[in-house]
PDB file of C-alpha atoms in Angstrom:
ATOM      1  CA  MET A   1       3.431  11.516   4.345  1.00  0.00           C
ATOM      2  CA  LYS A   2       3.737   9.444   7.547  1.00  0.00           C
ATOM      3  CA  PHE A   3       2.883  11.648  10.497  1.00  0.00           C
ATOM      4  CA  VAL A   4       0.491   9.638  12.783  1.00  0.00           C
ATOM      5  CA  THR A   5       2.723   8.533  15.674  1.00  0.00           C
ATOM      6  CA  LYS A   6       1.925   5.852  18.163  1.00  0.00           C
ATOM      7  CA  ARG A   7       1.090   8.551  20.727  1.00  0.00           C
ATOM      8  CA  ILE A   8      -1.218  10.390  18.385  1.00  0.00           C
ATOM      9  CA  HIS A   9      -2.925   7.070  17.452  1.00  0.00           C
ATOM     10  CA  ALA A  10      -3.418   6.225  21.124  1.00  0.00           C
ATOM     11  CA  TYR A  11      -5.163   9.547  21.744  1.00  0.00           C
ATOM     12  CA  LEU A  12      -7.495   8.913  18.870  1.00  0.00           C
ATOM     13  CA  ASP A  13      -8.440   5.397  19.787  1.00  0.00           C
ATOM     14  CA  TYR A  14     -10.781   6.039  22.824  1.00  0.00           C
ATOM     15  CA  PRO A  15     -12.843   8.828  21.313  1.00  0.00           C
ATOM     16  CA  VAL A  16     -13.188   6.915  18.061  1.00  0.00           C
ATOM     17  CA  ALA A  17     -14.334   3.787  19.870  1.00  0.00           C
ATOM     18  CA  ILE A  18     -16.992   5.892  21.840  1.00  0.00           C
ATOM     19  CA  ALA A  19     -18.084   7.609  18.503  1.00  0.00           C
ATOM     20  CA  LEU A  20     -18.511   4.170  16.904  1.00  0.00           C
ATOM     21  CA  ILE A  21     -20.846   3.235  19.820  1.00  0.00           C
ATOM     22  CA  ALA A  22     -22.787   6.547  20.025  1.00  0.00           C
ATOM     23  CA  LEU A  23     -23.043   7.875  16.481  1.00  0.00           C
ATOM     24  CA  PRO A  24     -25.275   5.218  15.037  1.00  0.00           C
ATOM     25  CA  PHE A  25     -27.853   6.212  17.548  1.00  0.00           C
ATOM     26  CA  ILE A  26     -27.365   9.843  17.195  1.00  0.00           C
ATOM     27  CA  LEU A  27     -27.499   9.624  13.292  1.00  0.00           C
ATOM     28  CA  GLY A  28     -30.367   7.080  13.229  1.00  0.00           C
ATOM     29  CA  LEU A  29     -28.501   4.371  11.402  1.00  0.00           C
ATOM     30  CA  GLY A  30     -30.339   1.109  10.635  1.00  0.00           C
ATOM     31  CA  LYS A  31     -33.140   2.369   8.369  1.00  0.00           C
ATOM     32  CA  THR A  32     -32.006   0.105   5.478  1.00  0.00           C
ATOM     33  CA  ASN A  33     -30.724  -2.723   7.670  1.00  0.00           C
ATOM     34  CA  SER A  34     -30.547  -2.964  11.548  1.00  0.00           C
ATOM     35  CA  LEU A  35     -27.092  -4.309  11.074  1.00  0.00           C
ATOM     36  CA  ALA A  36     -26.008  -0.863  10.037  1.00  0.00           C
ATOM     37  CA  LEU A  37     -26.583   0.312  13.680  1.00  0.00           C
ATOM     38  CA  TRP A  38     -25.389  -2.784  15.637  1.00  0.00           C
ATOM     39  CA  PHE A  39     -22.238  -3.463  13.518  1.00  0.00           C
ATOM     40  CA  SER A  40     -20.780  -0.157  14.386  1.00  0.00           C
ATOM     41  CA  VAL A  41     -21.744  -0.473  18.116  1.00  0.00           C
ATOM     42  CA  ILE A  42     -20.196  -3.896  18.413  1.00  0.00           C
ATOM     43  CA  THR A  43     -17.080  -2.758  16.489  1.00  0.00           C
ATOM     44  CA  GLY A  44     -16.877   0.362  18.872  1.00  0.00           C
ATOM     45  CA  ILE A  45     -16.987  -2.009  21.916  1.00  0.00           C
ATOM     46  CA  ALA A  46     -14.353  -4.185  20.474  1.00  0.00           C
ATOM     47  CA  ALA A  47     -12.175  -1.116  19.542  1.00  0.00           C
ATOM     48  CA  PHE A  48     -12.470   0.066  23.086  1.00  0.00           C
ATOM     49  CA  VAL A  49     -11.285  -3.303  24.501  1.00  0.00           C
ATOM     50  CA  LEU A  50      -8.521  -3.526  21.887  1.00  0.00           C
ATOM     51  CA  THR A  51      -7.335  -0.122  23.001  1.00  0.00           C
ATOM     52  CA  LEU A  52      -7.363  -1.113  26.658  1.00  0.00           C
ATOM     53  CA  LEU A  53      -5.224  -4.150  25.703  1.00  0.00           C
ATOM     54  CA  THR A  54      -2.691  -2.432  23.353  1.00  0.00           C
ATOM     55  CA  ASP A  55       0.927  -1.869  24.332  1.00  0.00           C
ATOM     56  CA  HIS A  56       0.898   1.961  24.135  1.00  0.00           C
ATOM     57  CA  HIS A  57       0.936   4.705  26.803  1.00  0.00           C
ATOM     58  CA  LEU A  58      -2.885   4.709  27.155  1.00  0.00           C
ATOM     59  CA  GLY A  59      -3.263   0.864  27.169  1.00  0.00           C
ATOM     60  CA  VAL A  60      -4.325  -0.471  30.506  1.00  0.00           C
ATOM     61  CA  LEU A  61      -3.151  -4.120  30.259  1.00  0.00           C
ATOM     62  CA  ARG A  62      -0.731  -3.744  27.315  1.00  0.00           C
ATOM     63  CA  VAL A  63      -0.830  -7.378  26.331  1.00  0.00           C
ATOM     64  CA  LEU A  64      -1.299  -6.838  22.618  1.00  0.00           C
ATOM     65  CA  SER A  65       1.343  -5.408  20.386  1.00  0.00           C
ATOM     66  CA  TYR A  66       0.850  -2.089  18.624  1.00  0.00           C
ATOM     67  CA  LYS A  67       1.596  -3.801  15.296  1.00  0.00           C
ATOM     68  CA  PHE A  68      -1.281  -6.210  15.942  1.00  0.00           C
ATOM     69  CA  HIS A  69      -3.527  -3.228  16.775  1.00  0.00           C
ATOM     70  CA  LEU A  70      -2.709  -1.523  13.489  1.00  0.00           C
ATOM     71  CA  THR A  71      -3.356  -4.755  11.575  1.00  0.00           C
ATOM     72  CA  VAL A  72      -6.802  -5.020  13.251  1.00  0.00           C
ATOM     73  CA  ASP A  73      -7.451  -1.345  12.369  1.00  0.00           C
ATOM     74  CA  PHE A  74      -6.566  -1.985   8.723  1.00  0.00           C
ATOM     75  CA  ILE A  75      -8.959  -5.103   8.715  1.00  0.00           C
ATOM     76  CA  VAL A  76     -11.729  -2.874  10.256  1.00  0.00           C
ATOM     77  CA  GLY A  77     -11.147  -0.149   7.629  1.00  0.00           C
ATOM     78  CA  LEU A  78     -11.500  -2.728   4.725  1.00  0.00           C
ATOM     79  CA  THR A  79     -14.554  -4.369   6.474  1.00  0.00           C
ATOM     80  CA  PHE A  80     -16.217  -0.939   6.863  1.00  0.00           C
ATOM     81  CA  ILE A  81     -15.888  -0.320   3.131  1.00  0.00           C
ATOM     82  CA  LEU A  82     -17.213  -3.778   2.188  1.00  0.00           C
ATOM     83  CA  VAL A  83     -20.098  -4.124   4.654  1.00  0.00           C
ATOM     84  CA  PRO A  84     -22.499  -1.804   2.815  1.00  0.00           C
ATOM     85  CA  PHE A  85     -22.094  -3.936  -0.321  1.00  0.00           C
ATOM     86  CA  ILE A  86     -22.473  -7.227   1.525  1.00  0.00           C
ATOM     87  CA  PHE A  87     -25.641  -6.254   3.545  1.00  0.00           C
ATOM     88  CA  SER A  88     -27.145  -3.855   0.991  1.00  0.00           C
ATOM     89  CA  PHE A  89     -26.905  -0.740   3.172  1.00  0.00           C
ATOM     90  CA  GLN A  90     -28.067   2.314   1.404  1.00  0.00           C
ATOM     91  CA  GLY A  91     -28.077   6.135   1.960  1.00  0.00           C
ATOM     92  CA  LEU A  92     -26.735   7.341   5.309  1.00  0.00           C
ATOM     93  CA  ASP A  93     -26.190   3.763   6.516  1.00  0.00           C
ATOM     94  CA  ALA A  94     -23.772   3.057   3.595  1.00  0.00           C
ATOM     95  CA  TYR A  95     -22.114   6.551   3.622  1.00  0.00           C
ATOM     96  CA  TYR A  96     -21.313   6.079   7.303  1.00  0.00           C
ATOM     97  CA  TYR A  97     -19.374   2.976   6.786  1.00  0.00           C
ATOM     98  CA  TRP A  98     -17.601   4.218   3.649  1.00  0.00           C
ATOM     99  CA  VAL A  99     -16.447   7.421   5.290  1.00  0.00           C
ATOM    100  CA  ASN A 100     -15.309   5.635   8.524  1.00  0.00           C
ATOM    101  CA  GLY A 101     -13.530   2.885   6.483  1.00  0.00           C
ATOM    102  CA  ILE A 102     -11.714   5.327   4.350  1.00  0.00           C
ATOM    103  CA  THR A 103     -10.760   7.422   7.275  1.00  0.00           C
ATOM    104  CA  VAL A 104      -9.395   4.317   9.205  1.00  0.00           C
ATOM    105  CA  LEU A 105      -7.368   3.241   6.135  1.00  0.00           C
ATOM    106  CA  LEU A 106      -5.904   6.772   5.765  1.00  0.00           C
ATOM    107  CA  VAL A 107      -4.864   6.934   9.385  1.00  0.00           C
ATOM    108  CA  VAL A 108      -3.210   3.580   9.187  1.00  0.00           C
ATOM    109  CA  SER A 109      -1.489   4.366   6.070  1.00  0.00           C
ATOM    110  CA  ALA A 110      -0.266   7.679   7.569  1.00  0.00           C
ATOM    111  CA  HIS A 111       1.259   5.758  10.533  1.00  0.00           C
ATOM    112  CA  LYS A 112       4.804   6.839  11.201  1.00  0.00           C
ATOM    113  CA  PRO A 113       7.087   3.852  11.727  1.00  0.00           C
ATOM    114  CA  GLN A 114       8.600   3.631  15.216  1.00  0.00           C
ATOM    115  CA  THR A 115      12.360   4.108  15.715  1.00  0.00           C
ATOM    116  CA  ASN A 116      13.943   1.901  18.234  1.00  0.00           C
ATOM    117  CA  ILE A 117      16.322   4.493  19.962  1.00  0.00           C
ATOM    118  CA  GLN A 118      17.626   3.004  23.122  1.00  0.00           C
TER     119      GLN A 118
END
């Protein structure tokens, strides 16, 4: 079922970016590897900038296409699933990335294609 519209996605982007920055500190990530904390923070900052630059109604500069934004989201989702294996994250550190990665992939896969009604 495709139900995530460009507008819904735009409203999700800023809170998700802020959560990626704040949650690692709140949850105490980084016990198995300090990268577990910092990878999320850096990704959150990048996601915030990506959202500012995306061509949707909440974008500020709107220089990046929405399709590019979705592609980056897909890559981030895959990366979040793989990172715990690559860097040997365990416990909460690993679960955090797996849950976020799966969630991002689900949101991207539920994206409703835009119709070009003029």
